[in-house]
C-alpha cells in the first residue's frame, strides 16, 4: 500500500477512501430519484464491476496456491477495506463444476448505511457487497457466479449472510437472480 499526496495505491492500482455516511446519502438519493428496483440494479452493477476489478488486480499481482485461497481473499479484502468483518463459512468446488460459497458479513457498512438513511429494510440490502463477491468469484472462475443475501442486519437480522452458486446450481431461480447482475 502506497500513500502520497493525492494518491493511494495498492501494487499500482489506485484506490480511494470515502465516508460511509456519504454513501448512505447517495443510496437514499438514488432510491428516491430512480426508485428502489433501479437503485438496486445500479448498486449491484457497481459492486459487480468493483469485484471484477479487484480480482483482476489480485490475479495480476499475486500467485495463489489454490482456487479456494484466491476466493477466500475476496472476503479478506472486504474486511481489510472496512466494508464488513467478512468471513467464509464454506467453500465447495466439487469436480462436477458446481460452486457453493457461503460467507457472513458482520458489521456490514452497507447495512449500517441503509439503516442510517432509510431505516429498516423490507428485504436484504447489502447489494454492493453481495455483487462485489459475485464479480470477484465470476472473474476468478471465468463464468457467472451469483450471490444472494439470505439474511441481513438491515432487515432485523443479527448479521448479513450471503450464498454464492454457479448459474446452473440456482436452478429455476437462476434467471431472476442473473437479471439483477445485468
Coordinates of N, CA, C and O in Angstrom, one line a residue:
X1 N 0.9 -1.2 0.0 CA 0.0 0.0 0.0 C 0.9 1.2 0.0 O 1.8 1.3 0.8
X2 N 0.7 2.1 -0.9 CA 1.4 3.3 -1.1 C 0.6 4.6 -0.8 O -0.5 4.7 -1.4
X3 N 1.0 5.5 0.0 CA 0.4 6.7 0.3 C 1.3 7.9 -0.2 O 2.5 7.8 0.1
X4 N 0.7 8.8 -0.9 CA 1.4 10.1 -1.1 C 0.4 11.1 -1.3 O -0.8 10.8 -1.4
X5 N 0.8 12.4 -1.4 CA -0.2 13.4 -1.6 C -1.1 13.2 -2.8 O -0.6 13.1 -3.9
X6 N -2.4 13.0 -2.6 CA -3.3 12.8 -3.7 C -3.4 11.4 -4.3 O -4.1 11.2 -5.2
X7 N -2.6 10.5 -3.7 CA -2.6 9.1 -4.3 C -2.5 8.0 -3.2 O -1.7 8.1 -2.3
X8 N -3.4 7.1 -3.3 CA -3.4 5.9 -2.5 C -3.4 4.7 -3.5 O -4.3 4.7 -4.4
X9 N -2.4 3.8 -3.5 CA -2.4 2.7 -4.4 C -2.0 1.4 -3.7 O -1.2 1.4 -2.7
X10 N -2.4 0.3 -4.3 CA -2.0 -1.0 -3.9 C -1.4 -1.7 -5.2 O -2.2 -1.9 -6.1
X11 N -0.1 -1.9 -5.2 CA 0.5 -2.5 -6.3 C 0.2 -1.8 -7.6 O -0.1 -2.5 -8.6
X12 N 0.1 -0.5 -7.6 CA -0.1 0.2 -8.8 C -1.6 0.5 -9.2 O -1.9 1.1 -10.1
X13 N -2.5 -0.1 -8.4 CA -3.9 0.1 -8.6 C -4.4 1.2 -7.7 O -4.3 1.1 -6.5
X14 N -4.9 2.3 -8.2 CA -5.3 3.5 -7.5 C -6.6 3.1 -6.7 O -7.5 2.6 -7.2
X15 N -6.6 3.5 -5.4 CA -7.7 3.3 -4.6 C -8.2 4.7 -4.1 O -7.5 5.7 -4.2
X16 N -9.4 4.7 -3.5 CA -9.9 5.9 -2.8 C -10.6 5.5 -1.6 O -11.0 4.4 -1.4
X17 N -10.7 6.4 -0.6 CA -11.4 6.2 0.6 C -12.7 7.1 0.6 O -12.6 8.2 0.1
X18 N -13.7 6.6 1.1 CA -14.9 7.5 1.3 C -15.6 7.2 2.6 O -15.5 6.1 3.2
X19 N -16.3 8.2 3.1 CA -17.1 8.0 4.3 C -18.4 7.3 4.1 O -19.1 7.6 3.1
X20 N -18.7 6.4 4.9 CA -20.0 5.6 4.7 C -21.2 6.5 4.8 O -22.2 6.1 4.2
X21 N -21.1 7.6 5.5 CA -22.3 8.4 5.6 C -22.6 9.0 4.2 O -23.8 9.2 3.8
X22 N -21.6 9.4 3.5 CA -21.8 9.9 2.1 C -22.4 8.9 1.2 O -23.3 9.2 0.4
X23 N -21.9 7.6 1.3 CA -22.5 6.5 0.5 C -24.0 6.3 0.9 O -24.8 6.0 0.1
X24 N -24.3 6.4 2.2 CA -25.6 6.3 2.7 C -26.5 7.3 2.1 O -27.7 7.1 1.7
X25 N -26.1 8.6 2.1 CA -26.8 9.6 1.5 C -27.0 9.4 0.0 O -28.1 9.7 -0.6
X26 N -26.0 8.9 -0.7 CA -26.1 8.6 -2.1 C -27.1 7.5 -2.3 O -27.9 7.6 -3.3
X27 N -27.1 6.5 -1.5 CA -28.1 5.4 -1.6 C -29.5 6.0 -1.5 O -30.4 5.6 -2.3
X28 N -29.7 6.8 -0.5 CA -31.1 7.4 -0.3 C -31.5 8.2 -1.5 O -32.6 8.0 -2.0
X29 N -30.6 9.0 -2.0 CA -30.9 9.9 -3.1 C -31.2 9.0 -4.4 O -32.1 9.3 -5.1
X30 N -30.4 8.0 -4.6 CA -30.6 7.1 -5.7 C -32.0 6.4 -5.6 O -32.7 6.3 -6.5
X31 N -32.3 5.9 -4.4 CA -33.6 5.2 -4.2 C -34.8 6.2 -4.4 O -35.8 5.8 -5.0
X32 N -34.6 7.5 -4.0 CA -35.7 8.4 -4.1 C -35.9 8.9 -5.6 O -37.0 9.1 -6.1
X33 N -34.8 9.0 -6.3 CA -34.9 9.5 -7.7 C -35.1 8.4 -8.7 O -35.8 8.6 -9.7
X34 N -34.4 7.3 -8.5 CA -34.5 6.2 -9.5 C -35.5 5.1 -9.2 O -35.9 4.3 -10.0
X35 N -35.9 5.1 -7.9 CA -36.8 4.0 -7.4 C -36.0 2.9 -6.9 O -34.9 2.7 -7.3
X36 N -36.6 2.1 -6.0 CA -35.9 1.0 -5.3 C -35.3 0.0 -6.2 O -34.1 -0.4 -6.0
X37 N -36.0 -0.5 -7.2 CA -35.5 -1.6 -8.1 C -34.4 -1.1 -9.0 O -33.4 -1.7 -9.2
X38 N -34.5 0.1 -9.5 CA -33.5 0.7 -10.4 C -32.2 1.0 -9.5 O -31.1 0.7 -10.0
X39 N -32.4 1.5 -8.3 CA -31.3 1.8 -7.4 C -30.6 0.5 -7.1 O -29.3 0.4 -7.1
X40 N -31.3 -0.6 -6.8 CA -30.7 -1.9 -6.5 C -29.9 -2.3 -7.7 O -28.7 -2.8 -7.6
X41 N -30.4 -2.2 -8.9 CA -29.7 -2.7 -10.1 C -28.4 -1.9 -10.3 O -27.3 -2.4 -10.6
X42 N -28.4 -0.5 -10.1 CA -27.3 0.3 -10.3 C -26.2 0.0 -9.2 O -25.0 -0.2 -9.6
X43 N -26.6 -0.2 -8.0 CA -25.6 -0.5 -6.9 C -25.1 -1.9 -7.1 O -23.9 -2.2 -6.8
X44 N -25.9 -2.8 -7.6 CA -25.5 -4.2 -7.8 C -24.4 -4.2 -8.9 O -23.4 -4.8 -8.8
X45 N -24.7 -3.5 -10.0 CA -23.7 -3.4 -11.1 C -22.4 -2.8 -10.6 O -21.3 -3.2 -11.0
X46 N -22.5 -1.7 -9.8 CA -21.3 -1.1 -9.3 C -20.5 -2.1 -8.5 O -19.3 -2.3 -8.7
X47 N -21.1 -2.8 -7.6 CA -20.4 -3.8 -6.8 C -19.8 -4.9 -7.6 O -18.7 -5.4 -7.4
X48 N -20.5 -5.4 -8.7 CA -20.0 -6.4 -9.5 C -18.8 -6.0 -10.3 O -17.8 -6.7 -10.3
X49 N -18.8 -4.8 -10.8 CA -17.6 -4.2 -11.5 C -16.5 -4.1 -10.6 O -15.3 -4.4 -10.9
X50 N -16.7 -3.6 -9.4 CA -15.7 -3.4 -8.3 C -15.1 -4.8 -8.0 O -13.8 -4.9 -8.0
X51 N -15.9 -5.8 -7.8 CA -15.3 -7.1 -7.5 C -14.5 -7.7 -8.6 O -13.4 -8.3 -8.4
X52 N -14.9 -7.5 -9.9 CA -14.2 -7.9 -11.0 C -12.8 -7.2 -11.1 O -11.8 -7.9 -11.3
X53 N -12.8 -5.9 -10.9 CA -11.5 -5.2 -10.9 C -10.6 -5.6 -9.8 O -9.4 -5.7 -10.0
X54 N -11.1 -5.8 -8.6 CA -10.3 -6.3 -7.5 C -9.7 -7.7 -7.9 O -8.5 -7.9 -7.7
X55 N -10.5 -8.6 -8.4 CA -10.0 -9.9 -8.7 C -8.9 -9.8 -9.8 O -7.9 -10.5 -9.7
X56 N -9.1 -9.0 -10.8 CA -8.1 -8.8 -11.9 C -6.8 -8.4 -11.2 O -5.7 -8.9 -11.6
X57 N -6.8 -7.4 -10.3 CA -5.6 -7.0 -9.6 C -4.9 -8.1 -8.8 O -3.7 -8.2 -8.8
X58 N -5.8 -8.8 -8.1 CA -5.2 -9.9 -7.3 C -4.6 -11.0 -8.1 O -3.5 -11.5 -7.7
X59 N -5.1 -11.3 -9.3 CA -4.5 -12.3 -10.2 C -3.3 -11.8 -10.8 O -2.3 -12.5 -11.1
X60 N -3.2 -10.5 -11.1 CA -2.1 -9.9 -11.7 C -0.9 -9.8 -10.8 O 0.3 -10.0 -11.2
X61 N -1.1 -9.5 -9.5 CA -0.1 -9.2 -8.6 C 0.4 -10.4 -7.8 O 1.6 -10.5 -7.5
X62 N -0.4 -11.3 -7.5 CA -0.1 -12.4 -6.6 C -0.2 -13.8 -7.2 O -1.0 -14.0 -8.1
X63 N 0.5 -14.7 -6.7 CA 0.4 -16.1 -7.1 C -0.4 -16.8 -6.0 O -0.2 -16.6 -4.8
X64 N -1.3 -17.7 -6.4 CA -2.2 -18.4 -5.5 C -1.9 -19.9 -5.4 O -1.7 -20.5 -6.4
X65 N -1.9 -20.4 -4.2 CA -1.7 -21.9 -4.1 C -2.9 -22.7 -4.5 O -2.8 -23.8 -4.9
X66 N -4.1 -22.1 -4.4 CA -5.3 -22.8 -4.8 C -6.4 -21.8 -5.2 O -6.4 -20.6 -4.8
X67 N -7.4 -22.3 -5.9 CA -8.6 -21.5 -6.2 C -9.3 -21.1 -5.0 O -9.8 -20.0 -4.8
X68 N -9.4 -22.0 -4.0 CA -10.0 -21.7 -2.7 C -9.4 -20.5 -2.0 O -10.0 -19.6 -1.5
X69 N -8.0 -20.5 -2.0 CA -7.3 -19.4 -1.4 C -7.6 -18.1 -2.1 O -7.8 -17.1 -1.4
X70 N -7.6 -18.1 -3.4 CA -8.0 -16.9 -4.2 C -9.4 -16.4 -3.8 O -9.6 -15.2 -3.6
X71 N -10.3 -17.3 -3.8 CA -11.7 -16.9 -3.4 C -11.8 -16.4 -2.0 O -12.6 -15.4 -1.8
X72 N -11.1 -17.0 -1.1 CA -11.2 -16.5 0.3 C -10.6 -15.1 0.4 O -11.0 -14.3 1.3
X73 N -9.7 -14.8 -0.5 CA -9.1 -13.4 -0.4 C -10.1 -12.3 -0.7 O -10.0 -11.2 -0.1
X74 N -11.2 -12.6 -1.4 CA -12.2 -11.6 -1.6 C -12.8 -11.1 -0.3 O -12.9 -9.9 -0.1
X75 N -13.1 -12.0 0.6 CA -13.7 -11.7 1.9 C -12.7 -11.0 2.8 O -13.0 -10.2 3.6
X76 N -11.4 -11.4 2.7 CA -10.4 -10.8 3.5 C -10.2 -9.3 3.1 O -10.1 -8.4 3.9
X77 N -10.3 -9.1 1.8 CA -10.2 -7.7 1.2 C -11.4 -6.9 1.7 O -11.2 -5.7 2.0
X78 N -12.6 -7.5 1.8 CA -13.7 -6.7 2.3 C -13.5 -6.3 3.7 O -13.9 -5.2 4.1
X79 N -12.9 -7.2 4.5 CA -12.6 -6.9 5.9 C -11.5 -5.8 6.0 O -11.7 -4.8 6.7
X80 N -10.4 -6.0 5.3 CA -9.3 -5.0 5.3 C -9.8 -3.6 4.8 O -9.4 -2.6 5.4
X81 N -10.7 -3.6 3.9 CA -11.2 -2.4 3.3 C -12.3 -1.7 4.2 O -12.8 -0.6 3.9
X82 N -12.6 -2.3 5.3 CA -13.6 -1.7 6.2 C -15.0 -1.9 5.8 O -15.9 -1.2 6.3
X83 N -15.3 -2.7 4.8 CA -16.6 -2.9 4.3 C -17.5 -3.8 5.2 O -18.7 -3.6 5.3
X84 N -16.8 -4.7 5.9 CA -17.5 -5.7 6.8 C -16.4 -6.5 7.5 O -15.3 -6.6 7.0
X85 N -16.8 -7.2 8.5 CA -15.9 -8.3 9.0 C -16.4 -9.5 8.3 O -17.3 -10.2 8.8
X86 N -15.9 -9.7 7.1 CA -16.3 -10.8 6.3 C -15.5 -12.1 6.5 O -14.3 -12.1 6.7
X87 N -16.3 -13.2 6.6 CA -15.6 -14.5 6.8 C -16.3 -15.6 6.0 O -17.6 -15.6 5.9
X88 N -15.6 -16.5 5.4 CA -16.1 -17.6 4.7 C -16.5 -18.6 5.7 O -15.8 -19.0 6.6
X89 N -17.8 -19.1 5.5 CA -18.2 -20.2 6.3 C -18.2 -21.6 5.6 O -18.3 -22.6 6.2
X90 N -18.0 -21.5 4.3 CA -17.9 -22.7 3.5 C -17.6 -22.4 2.0 O -18.2 -21.5 1.5
X91 N -16.7 -23.3 1.4 CA -16.5 -23.2 0.0 C -16.5 -24.7 -0.5 O -15.8 -25.5 0.1
X92 N -17.3 -24.9 -1.5 CA -17.3 -26.2 -2.1 C -17.1 -26.0 -3.6 O -17.9 -25.3 -4.3
X93 N -16.1 -26.7 -4.1 CA -15.7 -26.7 -5.6 C -15.6 -28.1 -6.0 O -14.5 -28.6 -6.4
X94 N -16.7 -28.9 -6.1 CA -16.6 -30.3 -6.4 C -16.2 -30.5 -7.9 O -16.3 -29.6 -8.7
X95 N -15.7 -31.7 -8.3 CA -15.3 -32.0 -9.6 C -16.4 -31.8 -10.7 O -16.1 -31.6 -11.9
X96 N -17.7 -31.8 -10.3 CA -18.7 -31.6 -11.3 C -18.9 -30.2 -11.8 O -19.7 -29.9 -12.7
X97 N -18.0 -29.3 -11.3 CA -18.0 -27.9 -11.7 C -19.0 -27.0 -11.0 O -19.0 -25.8 -11.2
X98 N -19.8 -27.5 -10.1 CA -20.7 -26.7 -9.3 C -19.9 -25.9 -8.3 O -18.7 -26.2 -8.0
X99 N -20.4 -24.8 -7.9 CA -19.8 -23.9 -6.9 C -20.7 -23.5 -5.8 O -21.9 -23.3 -6.1
X100 N -20.3 -23.5 -4.6 CA -21.1 -23.1 -3.4 C -20.1 -22.4 -2.5 O -19.1 -23.0 -2.0
X101 N -20.4 -21.1 -2.2 CA -19.6 -20.3 -1.3 C -20.5 -19.6 -0.4 O -21.5 -18.9 -0.8
X102 N -20.3 -19.8 0.9 CA -21.1 -19.1 1.9 C -20.2 -18.2 2.8 O -19.1 -18.6 3.1
X103 N -20.7 -17.0 3.1 CA -19.9 -16.1 3.9 C -20.9 -15.3 4.8 O -22.0 -15.1 4.5
X104 N -20.3 -14.7 5.8 CA -21.0 -13.8 6.7 C -20.3 -12.4 6.6 O -19.1 -12.3 6.3
X105 N -21.1 -11.4 6.7 CA -20.7 -10.0 6.6 C -21.1 -9.3 7.9 O -22.0 -8.5 7.9
X106 N -20.4 -9.6 9.0 CA -20.6 -9.0 10.2 C -20.3 -7.5 10.1 O -19.3 -7.1 9.5
X107 N -21.0 -6.7 10.8 CA -20.8 -5.2 10.8 C -20.7 -4.7 9.4 O -19.9 -3.8 9.1
X108 N -21.6 -5.1 8.5 CA -21.6 -4.6 7.2 C -21.9 -3.1 7.1 O -22.9 -2.6 7.6
X109 N -20.9 -2.4 6.5 CA -21.1 -1.0 6.4 C -22.3 -0.7 5.5 O -23.0 0.3 5.8
X110 N -22.6 -1.5 4.6 CA -23.8 -1.3 3.7 C -25.1 -1.4 4.5 O -26.0 -0.6 4.3
X111 N -25.2 -2.4 5.3 CA -26.4 -2.5 6.1 C -26.5 -1.3 7.1 O -27.6 -0.7 7.3
X112 N -25.4 -0.9 7.6 CA -25.4 0.3 8.5 C -25.8 1.6 7.7 O -26.6 2.4 8.2
X113 N -25.3 1.7 6.5 CA -25.7 2.8 5.7 C -27.2 2.9 5.4 O -27.9 3.9 5.6
X114 N -27.7 1.7 5.1 CA -29.2 1.6 4.8 C -30.0 2.0 6.0 O -30.9 2.7 5.9
X115 N -29.7 1.4 7.2 CA -30.4 1.7 8.4 C -30.3 3.2 8.8 O -31.3 3.7 9.2
X116 N -29.2 3.8 8.6 CA -29.0 5.2 9.0 C -29.8 6.1 8.1 O -30.4 7.1 8.6
X117 N -29.9 5.9 6.8 CA -30.6 6.8 5.9 C -32.0 6.4 5.6 O -32.9 7.2 5.3
X118 N -32.3 5.1 5.6 CA -33.6 4.6 5.1 C -34.4 3.8 6.2 O -35.6 3.5 5.9
X119 N -33.8 3.5 7.3 CA -34.4 2.7 8.3 C -34.4 1.2 7.9 O -33.8 0.8 7.0
X120 N -35.2 0.4 8.7 CA -35.3 -1.0 8.4 C -35.7 -1.3 7.0 O -36.5 -0.6 6.4
X121 N -35.1 -2.3 6.4 CA -35.3 -2.7 5.1 C -36.3 -3.9 5.0 O -36.3 -4.8 5.8
X122 N -37.2 -3.9 4.0 CA -38.1 -5.0 3.8 C -37.5 -6.3 3.2 O -38.0 -7.3 3.3
X123 N -36.3 -6.1 2.6 CA -35.5 -7.2 2.1 C -34.0 -6.9 2.2 O -33.6 -5.8 2.5
X124 N -33.2 -8.0 2.1 CA -31.8 -7.8 2.3 C -31.2 -6.6 1.4 O -31.7 -6.5 0.3
X125 N -30.3 -5.8 2.0 CA -29.9 -4.6 1.3 C -28.4 -4.4 1.0 O -28.0 -3.4 0.6
X126 N -27.6 -5.5 1.3 CA -26.2 -5.4 1.0 C -25.9 -5.7 -0.5 O -25.2 -6.6 -0.8
X127 N -26.5 -4.9 -1.3 CA -26.4 -5.1 -2.8 C -25.0 -5.0 -3.3 O -24.6 -5.8 -4.1
X128 N -24.3 -4.0 -2.9 CA -22.9 -3.8 -3.4 C -22.0 -4.9 -2.9 O -21.2 -5.5 -3.7
X129 N -22.0 -5.2 -1.6 CA -21.1 -6.2 -1.1 C -21.4 -7.6 -1.6 O -20.5 -8.4 -1.9
X130 N -22.7 -7.9 -1.8 CA -23.1 -9.2 -2.4 C -22.6 -9.3 -3.9 O -22.0 -10.3 -4.3
X131 N -22.8 -8.2 -4.6 CA -22.4 -8.2 -6.0 C -20.8 -8.1 -6.1 O -20.3 -8.7 -7.1
X132 N -20.2 -7.5 -5.2 CA -18.7 -7.5 -5.2 C -18.2 -8.9 -5.1 O -17.3 -9.3 -5.9
X133 N -18.8 -9.7 -4.3 CA -18.4 -11.1 -4.2 C -18.7 -11.9 -5.5 O -17.9 -12.7 -5.9
X134 N -19.8 -11.6 -6.1 CA -20.2 -12.2 -7.3 C -19.2 -11.8 -8.5 O -18.8 -12.7 -9.2
X135 N -18.9 -10.6 -8.6 CA -18.0 -10.1 -9.6 C -16.6 -10.7 -9.4 O -15.9 -11.2 -10.4
X136 N -16.1 -10.7 -8.2 CA -14.8 -11.3 -7.8 C -14.8 -12.8 -8.2 O -13.9 -13.2 -8.9
X137 N -15.8 -13.6 -7.7 CA -15.8 -15.0 -8.0 C -15.9 -15.3 -9.5 O -15.3 -16.2 -10.0
X138 N -16.8 -14.6 -10.1 CA -17.0 -14.8 -11.6 C -15.7 -14.5 -12.4 O -15.4 -15.3 -13.3
X139 N -15.0 -13.5 -12.0 CA -13.8 -13.2 -12.7 C -12.8 -14.3 -12.5 O -12.1 -14.8 -13.4
X140 N -12.6 -14.7 -11.2 CA -11.6 -15.7 -10.9 C -12.0 -17.1 -11.5 O -11.0 -17.8 -11.9
X141 N -13.2 -17.4 -11.6 CA -13.6 -18.7 -12.1 C -13.9 -18.7 -13.6 O -14.2 -19.8 -14.2
X142 N -14.0 -17.5 -14.2 CA -14.2 -17.4 -15.6 C -15.6 -17.8 -16.1 O -15.8 -18.1 -17.3
X143 N -16.6 -17.7 -15.2 CA -18.0 -17.9 -15.5 C -18.9 -17.3 -14.5 O -18.4 -17.0 -13.4
X144 N -20.2 -17.1 -14.8 CA -21.0 -16.4 -13.8 C -21.2 -17.2 -12.5 O -21.6 -18.4 -12.5
X145 N -20.9 -16.5 -11.4 CA -21.2 -17.0 -10.1 C -22.1 -15.9 -9.4 O -21.7 -14.7 -9.4
X146 N -23.3 -16.3 -9.0 CA -24.2 -15.3 -8.5 C -24.3 -15.5 -7.0 O -24.5 -16.6 -6.5
X147 N -24.3 -14.4 -6.3 CA -24.5 -14.4 -4.8 C -25.9 -13.8 -4.5 O -26.3 -12.8 -5.1
X148 N -26.5 -14.3 -3.4 CA -27.8 -13.8 -2.9 C -27.6 -13.6 -1.4 O -27.0 -14.5 -0.7
X149 N -28.1 -12.5 -0.9 CA -28.0 -12.3 0.5 C -29.2 -13.0 1.2 O -30.4 -12.7 0.8
X150 N -29.0 -13.9 2.1 CA -30.0 -14.7 2.7 C -30.5 -14.2 4.0 O -31.5 -14.6 4.5
X151 N -29.7 -13.4 4.7 CA -30.0 -12.7 5.9 C -29.3 -11.4 6.0 O -28.2 -11.2 5.4
X152 N -30.0 -10.4 6.5 CA -29.4 -9.0 6.5 C -29.7 -8.3 7.8 O -30.9 -8.3 8.3
X153 N -28.7 -7.6 8.3 CA -28.9 -6.8 9.5 C -29.9 -5.7 9.3 O -30.7 -5.3 10.2
X154 N -30.0 -5.2 8.1 CA -30.9 -4.1 7.8 C -32.4 -4.6 7.9 O -33.3 -3.8 8.0
X155 N -32.6 -5.9 7.8 CA -33.9 -6.5 7.9 C -34.2 -7.0 9.3 O -35.2 -7.6 9.6
X156 N -33.3 -6.7 10.2 CA -33.5 -7.1 11.6 C -32.7 -8.3 12.0 O -32.8 -8.8 13.1
X157 N -31.9 -8.8 11.1 CA -31.0 -10.0 11.4 C -29.8 -9.6 12.2 O -29.5 -8.4 12.3
X158 N -29.2 -10.5 12.9 CA -28.0 -10.2 13.7 C -26.8 -10.0 12.8 O -25.9 -9.2 13.2
X159 N -26.7 -10.6 11.7 CA -25.6 -10.5 10.8 C -26.1 -10.7 9.3 O -27.2 -11.2 9.1
X160 N -25.3 -10.3 8.4 CA -25.6 -10.5 7.0 C -24.9 -11.8 6.5 O -23.8 -12.0 6.9
X161 N -25.7 -12.5 5.7 CA -25.1 -13.8 5.2 C -25.4 -13.9 3.7 O -26.5 -13.5 3.3
X162 N -24.4 -14.3 3.0 CA -24.5 -14.4 1.5 C -24.2 -15.8 1.1 O -23.4 -16.5 1.7
X163 N -24.8 -16.2 0.0 CA -24.6 -17.5 -0.6 C -24.3 -17.3 -2.1 O -25.1 -16.7 -2.8
X164 N -23.2 -17.9 -2.6 CA -22.9 -17.9 -4.0 C -22.9 -19.2 -4.6 O -22.5 -20.2 -4.0
X165 N -23.5 -19.3 -5.8 CA -23.5 -20.5 -6.6 C -23.3 -20.2 -8.1 O -23.6 -19.1 -8.5
X166 N -22.9 -21.2 -8.8 CA -22.8 -21.1 -10.2 C -24.3 -21.1 -10.8 O -25.2 -21.4 -10.1
X167 N -24.4 -20.6 -12.0 CA -25.7 -20.3 -12.5 C -26.6 -21.6 -12.5 O -27.8 -21.6 -12.1
X168 N -26.1 -22.7 -13.0 CA -26.8 -24.0 -13.0 C -27.3 -24.4 -11.7 O -28.4 -24.9 -11.5
X169 N -26.5 -24.2 -10.6 CA -26.9 -24.6 -9.3 C -28.1 -23.8 -8.7 O -28.7 -24.3 -7.7
X170 N -28.4 -22.7 -9.3 CA -29.5 -21.9 -8.8 C -30.8 -22.4 -9.3 O -31.9 -22.1 -8.8
X171 N -30.8 -23.3 -10.3 CA -32.0 -24.0 -10.8 C -32.9 -23.0 -11.4 O -32.6 -22.0 -12.1
X172 N -34.2 -23.1 -11.1 CA -35.3 -22.3 -11.6 C -35.1 -20.8 -11.2 O -35.7 -19.9 -11.9
X173 N -34.4 -20.6 -10.1 CA -34.3 -19.2 -9.6 C -33.2 -18.4 -10.5 O -33.1 -17.2 -10.4
X174 N -32.4 -19.1 -11.2 CA -31.3 -18.5 -11.9 C -31.6 -17.3 -12.8 O -30.9 -16.3 -12.7
X175 N -32.6 -17.4 -13.7 CA -32.9 -16.2 -14.5 C -33.2 -14.9 -13.7 O -32.7 -13.9 -14.0
X176 N -34.0 -15.0 -12.7 CA -34.3 -13.9 -11.8 C -33.1 -13.3 -11.1 O -32.9 -12.1 -11.0
X177 N -32.3 -14.2 -10.6 CA -31.1 -13.8 -9.9 C -30.1 -13.2 -10.9 O -29.6 -12.1 -10.6
X178 N -29.9 -13.8 -12.0 CA -28.9 -13.3 -13.0 C -29.4 -11.9 -13.5 O -28.5 -11.1 -13.8
X179 N -30.7 -11.7 -13.7 CA -31.2 -10.4 -14.2 C -30.7 -9.2 -13.4 O -30.5 -8.2 -13.9
X180 N -30.6 -9.4 -12.1 CA -30.1 -8.3 -11.2 C -28.7 -7.9 -11.5 O -28.3 -6.8 -11.1
X181 N -27.9 -8.8 -12.1 CA -26.5 -8.5 -12.3 C -26.2 -8.0 -13.7 O -25.1 -7.7 -14.1
X182 N -27.3 -7.9 -14.5 CA -27.1 -7.4 -15.9 C -27.6 -6.0 -16.1 O -28.4 -5.5 -15.5

